[in-house]
Short mmCIF file of C-alpha atoms in Angstrom, two decimals:
data_model
loop_
_atom_site.label_atom_id
_atom_site.label_comp_id
_atom_site.label_asym_id
_atom_site.label_seq_id
_atom_site.Cartn_x
_atom_site.Cartn_y
_atom_site.Cartn_z
CA UNK A 1472 -25.04 222.19 15.10
CA UNK A 1473 -21.30 222.09 16.74
CA UNK A 1474 -22.40 224.21 19.57
CA UNK A 1475 -24.95 220.85 20.64
CA UNK A 1476 -21.59 219.57 21.87
CA UNK A 1477 -21.35 222.04 24.58
CA UNK A 1478 -21.91 221.07 28.17
CA UNK A 1479 -25.21 222.07 29.54
CA UNK A 1480 -23.84 224.80 32.29
CA UNK A 1481 -21.44 226.17 29.57
CA UNK A 1482 -24.98 226.54 27.11
CA UNK A 1483 -26.74 228.01 29.95
CA UNK A 1484 -24.03 230.52 30.06
CA UNK A 1485 -23.49 231.07 26.73
CA UNK A 1486 -27.62 231.42 26.23
CA UNK A 1487 -27.55 234.00 29.06
CA UNK A 1488 -24.92 235.81 27.30
CA UNK A 1489 -26.13 235.53 24.14
CA UNK A 1490 -29.37 237.00 25.82
CA UNK A 1491 -27.78 240.14 27.20
CA UNK A 1492 -26.13 240.24 23.79
CA UNK A 1493 -29.19 240.74 21.82
CA UNK A 1494 -30.64 243.11 24.26
CA UNK A 1495 -27.61 245.49 24.11
CA UNK A 1496 -27.56 245.02 19.99
CA UNK A 1497 -30.82 246.39 19.92
CA UNK A 1498 -30.43 249.16 22.47
CA UNK A 1499 -27.45 250.16 19.93
CA UNK A 1500 -30.09 250.34 16.96
CA UNK A 1501 -32.38 252.56 18.53
CA UNK A 1502 -33.38 254.41 15.22
CA UNK A 1503 -32.21 258.31 14.36
CA UNK A 1504 -35.81 259.17 13.11
CA UNK A 1505 -36.23 261.77 10.45
CA UNK A 1506 -39.66 263.49 9.82
CA UNK A 1507 -38.36 265.88 6.46
CA UNK A 1508 -41.19 268.57 5.89
CA UNK A 1509 -43.33 267.73 8.96
CA UNK A 1510 -42.51 270.61 11.48
CA UNK A 1511 -42.92 273.12 8.16
CA UNK A 1512 -45.74 271.44 7.00
CA UNK A 1513 -47.69 271.45 10.35
CA UNK A 1514 -46.76 275.24 10.99
CA UNK A 1515 -48.28 276.10 7.58
CA UNK A 1516 -51.42 273.92 8.71
CA UNK A 1517 -51.60 275.70 11.93
CA UNK A 1518 -51.15 279.18 10.54
CA UNK A 1519 -48.07 280.01 12.24
CA UNK A 1520 -46.94 283.81 12.56
CA UNK A 1521 -44.23 284.18 9.96
CA UNK A 1522 -41.24 286.86 10.72
CA UNK A 1523 -41.02 289.84 8.60
CA UNK A 1524 -38.76 289.72 5.74
CA UNK A 1525 -35.29 290.81 6.25
CA UNK A 1526 -34.17 290.45 2.77
CA UNK A 1527 -35.49 290.69 -0.69
CA UNK A 1528 -34.91 289.57 -4.26
CA UNK A 1529 -36.56 290.00 -7.62
CA UNK A 1530 -36.22 287.27 -10.12
CA UNK A 1531 -38.26 286.59 -13.57
CA UNK A 1532 -39.50 282.90 -12.44
CA UNK A 1533 -39.10 281.55 -8.73
CA UNK A 1534 -39.70 277.64 -8.44
CA UNK A 1535 -41.10 276.44 -5.25
CA UNK A 1536 -39.55 273.39 -4.24
CA UNK A 1537 -36.29 271.23 -4.78
CA UNK A 1538 -37.73 268.22 -5.57
CA UNK A 1539 -37.92 266.21 -9.13
CA UNK A 1540 -40.35 268.50 -10.62
CA UNK A 1541 -38.74 271.79 -9.40
CA UNK A 1542 -35.27 270.80 -10.42
CA UNK A 1543 -36.56 269.48 -13.83
CA UNK A 1544 -38.13 272.56 -14.28
CA UNK A 1545 -34.80 274.45 -13.54
CA UNK A 1546 -32.76 272.27 -15.38
CA UNK A 1547 -34.85 272.63 -18.85
CA UNK A 1548 -34.63 276.56 -18.26
CA UNK A 1549 -31.02 276.44 -18.05
CA UNK A 1550 -30.49 273.87 -20.81
CA UNK A 1551 -32.57 276.39 -22.97
CA UNK A 1552 -30.21 279.64 -22.06
CA UNK A 1553 -33.03 280.89 -19.57
CA UNK A 1554 -30.90 281.93 -16.62
CA UNK A 1555 -32.91 284.37 -14.50
CA UNK A 1556 -34.66 282.39 -12.14
CA UNK A 1557 -34.08 280.84 -8.53
CA UNK A 1558 -35.10 277.72 -6.87
CA UNK A 1559 -36.43 277.78 -2.91
CA UNK A 1560 -35.40 274.51 -1.86
CA UNK A 1561 -37.90 273.49 0.58
CA UNK A 1562 -37.45 271.33 3.71
CA UNK A 1563 -35.52 268.53 1.74
CA UNK A 1564 -33.24 268.84 -1.42
CA UNK A 1565 -34.56 266.22 -3.93
CA UNK A 1566 -37.70 265.47 -1.91
CA UNK A 1567 -38.59 261.79 -2.22
CA UNK A 1568 -35.60 261.21 -4.18
CA UNK A 1569 -33.06 262.00 -1.39
CA UNK A 1570 -30.14 259.98 -0.49
CA UNK A 1571 -28.43 259.35 3.10
CA UNK A 1572 -24.94 258.62 3.74
CA UNK A 1573 -23.30 257.08 6.65
CA UNK A 1574 -19.59 255.78 7.20
CA UNK A 1575 -19.10 256.13 3.78
CA UNK A 1576 -22.14 254.19 2.61
CA UNK A 1577 -24.78 255.98 0.36
CA UNK A 1578 -28.19 254.58 0.79
CA UNK A 1579 -31.53 255.85 -0.33
CA UNK A 1580 -34.16 257.66 1.91
CA UNK A 1581 -37.03 257.20 -1.00
CA UNK A 1582 -37.27 256.36 -4.66
CA UNK A 1583 -34.63 254.19 -5.23
CA UNK A 1584 -34.69 253.04 -9.08
CA UNK A 1585 -35.84 254.37 -12.17
CA UNK A 1586 -37.37 251.61 -15.12
CA UNK A 1587 -35.83 252.27 -18.73
CA UNK A 1588 -37.60 254.89 -20.02
CA UNK A 1589 -40.16 254.38 -23.04
CA UNK A 1590 -39.82 255.89 -26.26
CA UNK A 1591 -42.69 258.25 -24.89
CA UNK A 1592 -40.41 259.57 -21.57
CA UNK A 1593 -38.22 261.78 -24.19
CA UNK A 1594 -37.58 264.03 -21.40
CA UNK A 1595 -36.33 261.57 -19.67
CA UNK A 1596 -34.43 260.28 -22.33
CA UNK A 1597 -32.83 263.41 -23.17
CA UNK A 1598 -31.75 264.10 -19.25
CA UNK A 1599 -30.16 260.70 -19.05
CA UNK A 1600 -28.20 261.46 -22.59
CA UNK A 1601 -27.06 264.81 -21.07
CA UNK A 1602 -25.76 263.18 -17.89
CA UNK A 1603 -24.19 260.24 -19.87
CA UNK A 1604 -25.99 257.46 -18.09
CA UNK A 1605 -27.31 256.69 -22.01
CA UNK A 1606 -24.20 256.57 -24.09
CA UNK A 1607 -25.50 256.40 -27.09
CA UNK A 1608 -28.94 256.34 -29.02
CA UNK A 1609 -31.01 258.14 -26.94
CA UNK A 1610 -33.44 258.01 -29.48
CA UNK A 1611 -33.32 254.54 -30.47
CA UNK A 1612 -36.14 251.67 -29.05
CA UNK A 1613 -33.06 250.01 -27.42
CA UNK A 1614 -30.33 253.25 -26.07
CA UNK A 1615 -26.78 251.88 -24.96
CA UNK A 1616 -26.64 252.88 -21.06
CA UNK A 1617 -23.71 252.89 -18.69
CA UNK A 1618 -23.41 249.68 -17.72
CA UNK A 1619 -22.53 251.02 -13.64
CA UNK A 1620 -26.18 252.28 -13.57
CA UNK A 1621 -27.98 249.02 -15.07
CA UNK A 1622 -29.24 247.03 -12.09
CA UNK A 1623 -26.80 243.92 -11.86
CA UNK A 1624 -27.45 240.57 -11.39
CA UNK A 1625 -29.16 239.07 -9.25
CA UNK A 1626 -31.99 241.43 -9.30
CA UNK A 1627 -34.69 240.34 -7.24
CA UNK A 1628 -35.88 237.56 -5.48
CA UNK A 1629 -38.60 236.24 -2.81
CA UNK A 1630 -38.58 234.47 0.04
CA UNK A 1631 -41.22 231.74 0.26
CA UNK A 1632 -41.38 228.64 2.40
CA UNK A 1633 -38.25 229.43 3.68
CA UNK A 1634 -36.53 229.39 0.44
CA UNK A 1635 -35.23 232.38 -1.59
CA UNK A 1636 -36.85 232.01 -5.28
CA UNK A 1637 -35.66 234.23 -8.09
CA UNK A 1638 -38.21 237.01 -9.51
CA UNK A 1639 -41.40 238.28 -7.37
CA UNK A 1640 -43.96 236.12 -9.14
CA UNK A 1641 -44.38 232.45 -8.03
CA UNK A 1642 -44.17 230.50 -11.05
CA UNK A 1643 -42.97 227.30 -9.10
CA UNK A 1644 -44.58 225.22 -6.36
CA UNK A 1645 -47.99 226.43 -7.09
CA UNK A 1646 -50.98 224.42 -8.87
CA UNK A 1647 -50.95 224.10 -12.62
CA UNK A 1648 -54.44 226.02 -13.06
CA UNK A 1649 -52.59 228.89 -11.08
CA UNK A 1650 -49.06 228.80 -13.02
CA UNK A 1651 -51.71 229.29 -16.22
CA UNK A 1652 -53.16 232.30 -14.86
CA UNK A 1653 -49.82 233.72 -13.96
CA UNK A 1654 -48.85 232.87 -17.76
CA UNK A 1655 -51.95 234.48 -18.74
CA UNK A 1656 -51.59 237.82 -16.92
CA UNK A 1657 -48.10 238.27 -18.55
CA UNK A 1658 -49.05 237.44 -21.80
CA UNK A 1659 -52.05 240.16 -21.56
CA UNK A 1660 -49.69 242.51 -20.23
CA UNK A 1661 -47.30 242.18 -23.41
CA UNK A 1662 -50.26 242.64 -25.47
CA UNK A 1663 -51.20 246.17 -23.79
CA UNK A 1664 -47.89 247.43 -23.88
CA UNK A 1665 -48.54 248.03 -27.74
CA UNK A 1666 -52.36 248.53 -27.32
CA UNK A 1667 -53.64 251.67 -29.07
CA UNK A 1668 -57.22 253.23 -28.33
CA UNK A 1669 -59.24 254.81 -30.94
CA UNK A 1670 -57.53 258.10 -30.78
CA UNK A 1671 -54.49 256.44 -31.95
CA UNK A 1672 -52.47 256.88 -28.71
CA UNK A 1673 -51.20 253.95 -26.77
CA UNK A 1674 -53.59 252.83 -23.88
CA UNK A 1675 -50.76 253.23 -21.17
CA UNK A 1676 -48.14 255.37 -21.52
CA UNK A 1677 -45.60 257.53 -19.23
CA UNK A 1678 -46.09 260.08 -18.87
CA UNK A 1679 -49.82 259.47 -18.12
CA UNK A 1680 -50.79 262.46 -19.90
CA UNK A 1681 -50.04 260.66 -23.25
CA UNK A 1682 -52.20 258.25 -22.81
CA UNK A 1683 -55.30 257.28 -24.52
CA UNK A 1684 -58.55 258.74 -23.82
CA UNK A 1685 -60.47 256.33 -25.49
CA UNK A 1686 -63.65 255.51 -23.09
CA UNK A 1687 -63.77 252.00 -23.63
CA UNK A 1688 -60.35 251.90 -21.58
CA UNK A 1689 -60.89 254.54 -19.11
CA UNK A 1690 -63.71 252.88 -17.69
CA UNK A 1691 -61.34 250.52 -15.95
CA UNK A 1692 -61.13 254.07 -13.87
CA UNK A 1693 -64.30 253.24 -12.38
CA UNK A 1694 -63.74 249.86 -10.56
CA UNK A 1695 -60.43 248.99 -8.41
CA UNK A 1696 -57.87 246.28 -9.57
CA UNK A 1697 -58.99 243.76 -7.39
CA UNK A 1698 -62.56 243.69 -8.94
CA UNK A 1699 -61.13 243.79 -12.33
CA UNK A 1700 -58.95 240.60 -11.62
CA UNK A 1701 -62.09 238.86 -10.29
CA UNK A 1702 -63.98 239.93 -13.16
CA UNK A 1703 -61.46 238.59 -15.34
CA UNK A 1704 -61.49 235.22 -13.60
CA UNK A 1705 -58.06 235.70 -12.03
CA UNK A 1706 -58.02 233.50 -8.70
CA UNK A 1707 -54.87 232.25 -7.81
CA UNK A 1708 -53.51 233.42 -4.56
CA UNK A 1709 -49.90 233.90 -5.30
CA UNK A 1710 -51.17 236.16 -8.19
CA UNK A 1711 -53.43 238.35 -6.27
CA UNK A 1712 -50.47 238.48 -3.62
CA UNK A 1713 -48.18 239.86 -6.28
CA UNK A 1714 -50.64 242.40 -7.94
CA UNK A 1715 -51.24 243.69 -4.65
CA UNK A 1716 -47.41 243.96 -3.37
CA UNK A 1717 -46.96 245.95 -6.84
CA UNK A 1718 -49.92 248.30 -5.74
CA UNK A 1719 -48.68 248.51 -2.55
CA UNK A 1720 -45.13 249.00 -3.58
CA UNK A 1721 -45.66 251.50 -6.42
CA UNK A 1722 -48.65 253.44 -5.01
CA UNK A 1723 -48.92 253.18 -1.39
CA UNK A 1724 -51.90 251.37 -1.28
CA UNK A 1725 -53.73 248.07 -1.52
CA UNK A 1726 -55.20 246.78 -4.65
CA UNK A 1727 -58.67 246.93 -3.55
CA UNK A 1728 -58.14 250.64 -3.15
CA UNK A 1729 -56.38 251.39 -6.53
CA UNK A 1730 -58.12 251.75 -9.82
CA UNK A 1731 -57.69 248.93 -12.42
CA UNK A 1732 -56.61 251.36 -15.13
CA UNK A 1733 -53.57 252.59 -12.92
CA UNK A 1734 -53.18 248.65 -11.49
CA UNK A 1735 -52.88 247.64 -15.44
CA UNK A 1736 -50.74 251.40 -15.88
CA UNK A 1737 -48.43 249.96 -13.72
CA UNK A 1738 -47.21 247.08 -16.15
CA UNK A 1739 -48.19 248.19 -19.65
CA UNK A 1740 -46.28 251.47 -19.69
CA UNK A 1741 -43.24 250.01 -18.87
CA UNK A 1742 -42.03 249.47 -22.15
CA UNK A 1743 -38.36 250.54 -22.11
CA UNK A 1744 -35.49 248.54 -23.92
CA UNK A 1745 -31.75 248.63 -23.54
CA UNK A 1746 -28.96 247.31 -25.80
CA UNK A 1747 -26.73 246.15 -23.16
CA UNK A 1748 -29.61 244.60 -20.78
CA UNK A 1749 -32.18 242.12 -20.57
CA UNK A 1750 -35.77 243.12 -20.06
CA UNK A 1751 -37.26 244.14 -17.01
CA UNK A 1752 -33.92 245.83 -16.33
CA UNK A 1753 -33.86 249.23 -14.25
CA UNK A 1754 -31.20 252.03 -13.49
CA UNK A 1755 -30.06 252.12 -9.94
CA UNK A 1756 -27.49 253.77 -7.91
CA UNK A 1757 -26.42 253.33 -3.87
CA UNK A 1758 -27.95 256.25 -2.89
CA UNK A 1759 -31.05 255.65 -5.28
CA UNK A 1760 -32.45 258.40 -7.29
CA UNK A 1761 -30.60 260.97 -5.71
CA UNK A 1762 -27.75 260.85 -8.18
CA UNK A 1763 -30.35 262.43 -10.65
CA UNK A 1764 -31.28 265.06 -8.64
CA UNK A 1765 -27.58 265.88 -8.20
CA UNK A 1766 -26.81 265.35 -11.57
CA UNK A 1767 -29.74 268.22 -12.21
CA UNK A 1768 -28.24 270.33 -9.59
CA UNK A 1769 -24.66 270.37 -11.02
CA UNK A 1770 -25.62 270.55 -14.48
CA UNK A 1771 -27.63 273.69 -13.62
CA UNK A 1772 -24.70 275.41 -11.60
CA UNK A 1773 -22.72 274.72 -14.60
CA UNK A 1774 -24.82 276.32 -17.21
CA UNK A 1775 -25.44 279.21 -15.09
CA UNK A 1776 -21.70 279.77 -13.75
CA UNK A 1777 -23.02 280.01 -10.13
CA UNK A 1778 -24.51 277.86 -7.27
CA UNK A 1779 -26.85 280.76 -6.14
CA UNK A 1780 -29.80 279.71 -7.95
CA UNK A 1781 -30.62 277.18 -5.35
CA UNK A 1782 -32.05 279.07 -2.38
CA UNK A 1783 -32.23 277.76 1.30
CA UNK A 1784 -35.63 278.10 3.00
CA UNK A 1785 -39.30 276.95 2.03
CA UNK A 1786 -41.78 279.11 0.72
CA UNK A 1787 -44.50 279.59 3.41
CA UNK A 1788 -46.67 282.30 1.61
CA UNK A 1789 -47.63 283.73 -2.04
CA UNK A 1790 -49.32 286.76 -2.64
CA UNK A 1791 -50.79 288.01 -5.74
CA UNK A 1792 -49.51 291.34 -7.02
CA UNK A 1793 -49.76 293.57 -10.14
CA UNK A 1794 -45.90 292.88 -10.42
CA UNK A 1795 -46.48 289.22 -10.21
CA UNK A 1796 -46.35 286.53 -7.38
CA UNK A 1797 -44.56 287.67 -4.14
CA UNK A 1798 -43.58 284.73 -1.86
CA UNK A 1799 -42.36 285.00 1.66
CA UNK A 1800 -39.86 282.22 2.38
CA UNK A 1801 -38.49 281.21 5.72
CA UNK A 1802 -35.49 279.67 7.09
CA UNK A 1803 -33.89 278.08 10.31
CA UNK A 1804 -30.47 279.39 11.11
CA UNK A 1805 -27.76 277.24 12.93
CA UNK A 1806 -28.99 278.41 16.16
CA UNK A 1807 -32.70 277.83 15.54
CA UNK A 1808 -33.35 281.28 14.70
CA UNK A 1809 -36.08 281.76 12.31
CA UNK A 1810 -35.91 284.30 9.40
CA UNK A 1811 -37.78 285.44 6.64
CA UNK A 1812 -37.08 286.73 2.86
CA UNK A 1813 -39.25 287.51 0.03
CA UNK A 1814 -38.85 286.72 -3.70
CA UNK A 1815 -40.97 288.92 -6.45
CA UNK A 1816 -41.49 286.83 -9.60
CA UNK A 1817 -42.86 287.49 -12.92
CA UNK A 1818 -43.88 283.94 -12.88
CA UNK A 1819 -44.30 281.27 -10.26
CA UNK A 1820 -43.67 277.26 -10.30
CA UNK A 1821 -45.29 275.47 -7.82
CA UNK A 1822 -43.16 272.37 -7.43
CA UNK A 1823 -44.57 271.55 -4.47
CA UNK A 1824 -47.08 268.57 -3.14
CA UNK A 1825 -50.96 270.11 -3.37
CA UNK A 1826 -51.65 269.58 0.34
CA UNK A 1827 -48.81 271.97 0.97
CA UNK A 1828 -49.88 274.50 -2.09
CA UNK A 1829 -52.96 274.58 -1.01
CA UNK A 1830 -51.60 276.37 2.48
CA UNK A 1831 -49.14 278.19 0.44
CA UNK A 1832 -51.23 280.37 -2.23
CA UNK A 1833 -54.12 282.70 -1.25
CA UNK A 1834 -57.04 280.41 -2.65
CA UNK A 1835 -55.87 277.15 -4.56
CA UNK A 1836 -59.81 277.01 -5.47
CA UNK A 1837 -59.12 280.22 -8.03
CA UNK A 1838 -57.37 277.58 -10.31
CA UNK A 1839 -60.11 275.28 -10.24
CA UNK A 1840 -59.39 273.02 -7.64
CA UNK A 1841 -61.05 272.51 -4.10
CA UNK A 1842 -59.14 270.58 -1.71
CA UNK A 1843 -62.48 269.41 0.00
CA UNK A 1844 -63.47 267.71 -3.51
CA UNK A 1845 -60.59 267.13 -5.28
CA UNK A 1846 -57.44 266.07 -3.34
CA UNK A 1847 -56.02 262.56 -3.58
CA UNK A 1848 -55.34 260.39 -0.60
CA UNK A 1849 -51.55 260.34 0.35
CA UNK A 1850 -50.00 257.22 1.22
CA UNK A 1851 -48.01 257.17 4.63
CA UNK A 1852 -44.25 255.29 4.28
CA UNK A 1853 -41.55 254.59 6.40
CA UNK A 1854 -37.93 254.09 4.56
CA UNK A 1855 -35.59 252.69 6.89
CA UNK A 1856 -31.65 252.14 6.43
CA UNK A 1857 -30.02 249.63 8.72
CA UNK A 1858 -26.17 250.15 8.37
CA UNK A 1859 -24.99 246.25 8.17
CA UNK A 1860 -21.29 245.14 9.75
CA UNK A 1861 -21.31 241.92 7.78
CA UNK A 1862 -24.14 239.87 6.52
CA UNK A 1863 -26.52 237.75 8.53
CA UNK A 1864 -26.89 233.98 7.53
CA UNK A 1865 -29.28 233.58 4.36
CA UNK A 1866 -31.97 230.61 4.08
CA UNK A 1867 -31.33 228.51 0.96
CA UNK A 1868 -31.92 229.44 -2.78
CA UNK A 1869 -31.03 232.60 -4.46
CA UNK A 1870 -28.25 234.48 -3.18
CA UNK A 1871 -28.33 238.27 -1.68
CA UNK A 1872 -30.00 240.34 -4.44
CA UNK A 1873 -30.25 244.21 -5.18
CA UNK A 1874 -34.13 243.77 -3.85
CA UNK A 1875 -35.46 241.33 -1.45
CA UNK A 1876 -39.20 240.46 -0.75
CA UNK A 1877 -40.91 238.19 2.00
CA UNK A 1878 -44.05 236.63 0.47
CA UNK A 1879 -46.91 237.75 2.32
CA UNK A 1880 -44.69 239.95 4.43
CA UNK A 1881 -46.17 242.92 6.38
CA UNK A 1882 -44.08 245.22 4.46
CA UNK A 1883 -42.32 245.81 1.02
CA UNK A 1884 -38.65 244.37 1.17
CA UNK A 1885 -35.50 245.63 1.31
CA UNK A 1886 -32.75 246.83 -0.97
CA UNK A 1887 -29.07 246.60 -0.63
CA UNK A 1888 -27.13 249.40 -1.19
CA UNK A 1889 -23.64 248.18 -2.04
CA UNK A 1890 -25.28 245.75 -4.84
CA UNK A 1891 -24.28 248.24 -7.39
CA UNK A 1892 -20.54 248.39 -6.35
CA UNK A 1893 -18.26 246.90 -8.89
CA UNK A 1894 -16.08 244.48 -6.50
CA UNK A 1895 -14.11 241.40 -6.59
CA UNK A 1896 -15.51 240.51 -3.26
CA UNK A 1897 -18.84 241.50 -1.55
CA UNK A 1898 -18.04 244.75 0.38
CA UNK A 1899 -17.51 243.93 4.72
CA UNK A 1900 -20.06 246.69 5.37
CA UNK A 1901 -23.44 247.61 3.39
CA UNK A 1902 -26.71 249.38 3.99
CA UNK A 1903 -30.15 247.12 3.96
CA UNK A 1904 -33.05 249.98 3.17
CA UNK A 1905 -36.28 248.76 4.03
CA UNK A 1906 -39.74 250.01 2.50
CA UNK A 1907 -42.98 250.02 4.48
CA UNK A 1908 -45.94 251.71 2.97
CA UNK A 1909 -48.32 251.83 5.99
CA UNK A 1910 -51.53 250.64 4.33
CA UNK A 1911 -52.98 248.42 6.57
CA UNK A 1912 -54.99 251.31 7.72
CA UNK A 1913 -56.45 254.77 6.56
CA UNK A 1914 -53.89 257.29 5.66
CA UNK A 1915 -54.88 259.65 8.53
CA UNK A 1916 -54.71 256.68 10.78
CA UNK A 1917 -51.18 255.82 9.85
CA UNK A 1918 -50.20 259.52 9.91
CA UNK A 1919 -51.63 259.58 13.59
CA UNK A 1920 -49.42 256.68 14.40
CA UNK A 1921 -46.49 257.67 13.00
CA UNK A 1922 -46.56 260.92 15.14
CA UNK A 1923 -47.03 259.01 18.51
CA UNK A 1924 -45.30 255.79 17.91
CA UNK A 1925 -41.82 255.86 20.01
CA UNK A 1926 -38.56 254.92 18.45
CA UNK A 1927 -38.77 251.46 19.41
CA UNK A 1928 -42.32 250.84 17.78
CA UNK A 1929 -40.88 252.51 14.25
CA UNK A 1930 -37.70 250.11 14.61
CA UNK A 1931 -39.99 247.20 15.19
CA UNK A 1932 -41.86 248.36 12.02
CA UNK A 1933 -38.96 248.94 10.28
CA UNK A 1934 -37.52 245.84 10.75
CA UNK A 1935 -40.29 243.36 9.99
CA UNK A 1936 -39.17 242.01 7.00
CA UNK A 1937 -35.86 241.79 7.85
CA UNK A 1938 -36.54 239.70 10.98
CA UNK A 1939 -39.10 237.35 8.67
CA UNK A 1940 -36.16 236.85 6.77
CA UNK A 1941 -33.06 236.58 9.28
CA UNK A 1942 -34.32 235.98 12.88
CA UNK A 1943 -32.39 237.43 15.60
CA UNK A 1944 -29.34 236.90 13.51
CA UNK A 1945 -30.41 240.13 12.17
CA UNK A 1946 -29.44 242.12 14.85
CA UNK A 1947 -26.33 240.78 15.06
CA UNK A 1948 -25.22 242.41 12.15
CA UNK A 1949 -27.18 245.97 12.27
CA UNK A 1950 -25.42 248.56 13.87
CA UNK A 1951 -27.04 251.58 13.01
CA UNK A 1952 -30.88 252.89 11.92
CA UNK A 1953 -31.90 255.85 10.03
CA UNK A 1954 -35.84 255.77 9.92
CA UNK A 1955 -37.00 258.52 7.39
CA UNK A 1956 -41.05 259.22 8.05
CA UNK A 1957 -42.86 260.23 5.13
CA UNK A 1958 -46.37 260.91 6.46
CA UNK A 1959 -47.71 262.24 3.01
CA UNK A 1960 -45.24 260.04 0.75
CA UNK A 1961 -47.40 259.88 -2.56
CA UNK A 1962 -50.87 260.47 -3.98
CA UNK A 1963 -52.39 257.25 -4.50
CA UNK A 1964 -54.98 256.64 -7.77
CA UNK A 1965 -57.88 255.43 -6.43
CA UNK A 1966 -61.39 254.97 -8.56
CA UNK A 1967 -62.09 258.25 -10.48
CA UNK A 1968 -58.55 259.77 -10.56
CA UNK A 1969 -58.03 259.99 -14.11
CA UNK A 1970 -61.26 262.30 -14.43
CA UNK A 1971 -60.42 264.50 -11.71
CA UNK A 1972 -61.52 267.81 -12.52
CA UNK A 1973 -59.36 269.55 -10.23
CA UNK A 1974 -56.02 268.37 -11.14
CA UNK A 1975 -57.26 269.07 -14.75
CA UNK A 1976 -57.16 272.36 -13.98
CA UNK A 1977 -54.16 272.35 -12.68
CA UNK A 1978 -52.43 270.56 -15.26
CA UNK A 1979 -53.77 273.38 -17.68
CA UNK A 1980 -52.90 276.57 -15.41
CA UNK A 1981 -50.65 278.69 -17.83
CA UNK A 1982 -50.74 282.05 -15.90
CA UNK A 1983 -48.13 284.12 -13.63
CA UNK A 1984 -48.63 280.82 -11.13
CA UNK A 1985 -47.72 277.21 -12.72
CA UNK A 1986 -48.16 273.70 -11.04
CA UNK A 1987 -45.56 271.33 -11.37
CA UNK A 1988 -45.51 268.08 -9.25
CA UNK A 1989 -46.34 264.33 -9.77
CA UNK A 1990 -49.58 264.91 -8.03
CA UNK A 1991 -50.84 266.21 -11.16
CA UNK A 1992 -50.57 262.63 -12.33
CA UNK A 1993 -52.45 261.13 -9.22
CA UNK A 1994 -49.29 259.03 -8.53
CA UNK A 1995 -45.64 259.30 -7.84
CA UNK A 1996 -42.62 258.63 -10.13
CA UNK A 1997 -39.80 259.98 -11.14
CA UNK A 1998 -41.08 260.32 -15.17
CA UNK A 1999 -44.34 261.84 -13.79
CA UNK A 2000 -42.59 264.44 -11.99
CA UNK A 2001 -39.99 265.54 -14.29
CA UNK A 2002 -42.62 265.60 -16.66
CA UNK A 2003 -44.41 268.26 -15.37
CA UNK A 2004 -41.63 270.16 -14.03
CA UNK A 2005 -40.35 270.10 -18.35
CA UNK A 2006 -43.93 270.91 -19.05
CA UNK A 2007 -43.66 274.41 -16.60
CA UNK A 2008 -40.35 275.13 -18.29
CA UNK A 2009 -41.78 275.16 -21.59
CA UNK A 2010 -44.64 277.21 -21.02
CA UNK A 2011 -42.34 279.73 -19.46
CA UNK A 2012 -40.50 279.39 -22.66
CA UNK A 2013 -43.14 279.67 -24.61
CA UNK A 2014 -43.16 276.16 -25.78
CA UNK A 2015 -46.75 274.51 -26.41
CA UNK A 2016 -46.23 271.37 -24.39
CA UNK A 2017 -48.60 267.97 -25.44
CA UNK A 2018 -51.32 267.14 -23.03
CA UNK A 2019 -54.25 264.95 -22.86
#
């Protein structure tokens, strides 16, 4: 307000200078755009000629992909004393759980939190206990967690009507009838968390394979989540916005596309608790879930006594031979030269997205999966990290939180990387990571836009919620921008995904080639990816998995 006392001439000059400053600042934040896996994926799609292998390896087991599923498989094998395996990394270590680092600041390039695992997620609890994240009581209803990994307060806020409100579901400033519907839905979710089907299993469980097969509940997979809400009489616009937001955030698709079963599973399967945290707490780190990928890598290296188990390069071809699967893997050297090596194994774990596996295997239809019939849509995402020098001025209400969402925003909000740092004073610099599922168009159209969009177009899309929250003030502080484009980020659970016979066939595969990826569950979260990795390891070790 003090600026209004400036003389008109000074104010005009200042305005001109400010306009130049904003222009120069936006130029400074021209993004560094990453497309992990796109070049290798398109080469596979287009049938690029592979160079002849210049080296050969032989191992009992080869795991193709160092995402969460592949690392979980390797971690479980090493933990049980099985050592004759290698992991072919693929285009990006940790995959959707990868992290970035700039100027000493870590930030997520994908998944950024893990809900407290339920009792059914024994595999995740076992892992967290091994890593010291669960400090005691891993088998208890309420384990005690490492305080530094539990999300700190304030956890989440919503910008609505120019004011930051606590939480993401509006409960104030709405009609009483709408507030009653919100309370009704939350009460329903509480009941569904303990609902059991006619087979004695929980209706909604993580991993999804342990969920009830009761047809009275599975019928929800035949309609969309929006259709179910309308059928049940939920009309509150704020509730519809919130549930649509949750589907976009977890599945990359809108609630008029997502299966009603999946929509309810999002809420009702989350029943983990902590002895030292309140309800709804999650585990998070500045670099997101990359911490768990790194802990798995370090644990495997320690068990094996060397780091040679993790091979650079990407599996490009799998051939059936009498001795077992023979892989041709390609890698690019520091000068851009492409070379290849082969890996002969007795068993191979395909820990890669199914749209990639179908290009690498001789014929994935031999396993009962026909991509033309059984392939799931894969949502396209942008994950955009802005390095912040200082902080923009906030609207009134709740202070800057870990997760910050704009009501009816085009994107999915942003998380603050330094939120978890234990400091007396706020860190002078931070990273705001914005998430954007391009769900306003078909996945194919979104991918086409991502490939032709200019860096400036991508920057504008990346910043859409941040500019809505802060206006031009935001650009005063955003000094660097890294955009990670994930054209096939995650499978989306559309109607019928629970009964997809192709996915069921791959889940049961137990021959020379095994499959381990969150795609087998029809949606992408850490618990599911890890489950299939551990399940594949169990089969290699001769352990019988518990499957639906």
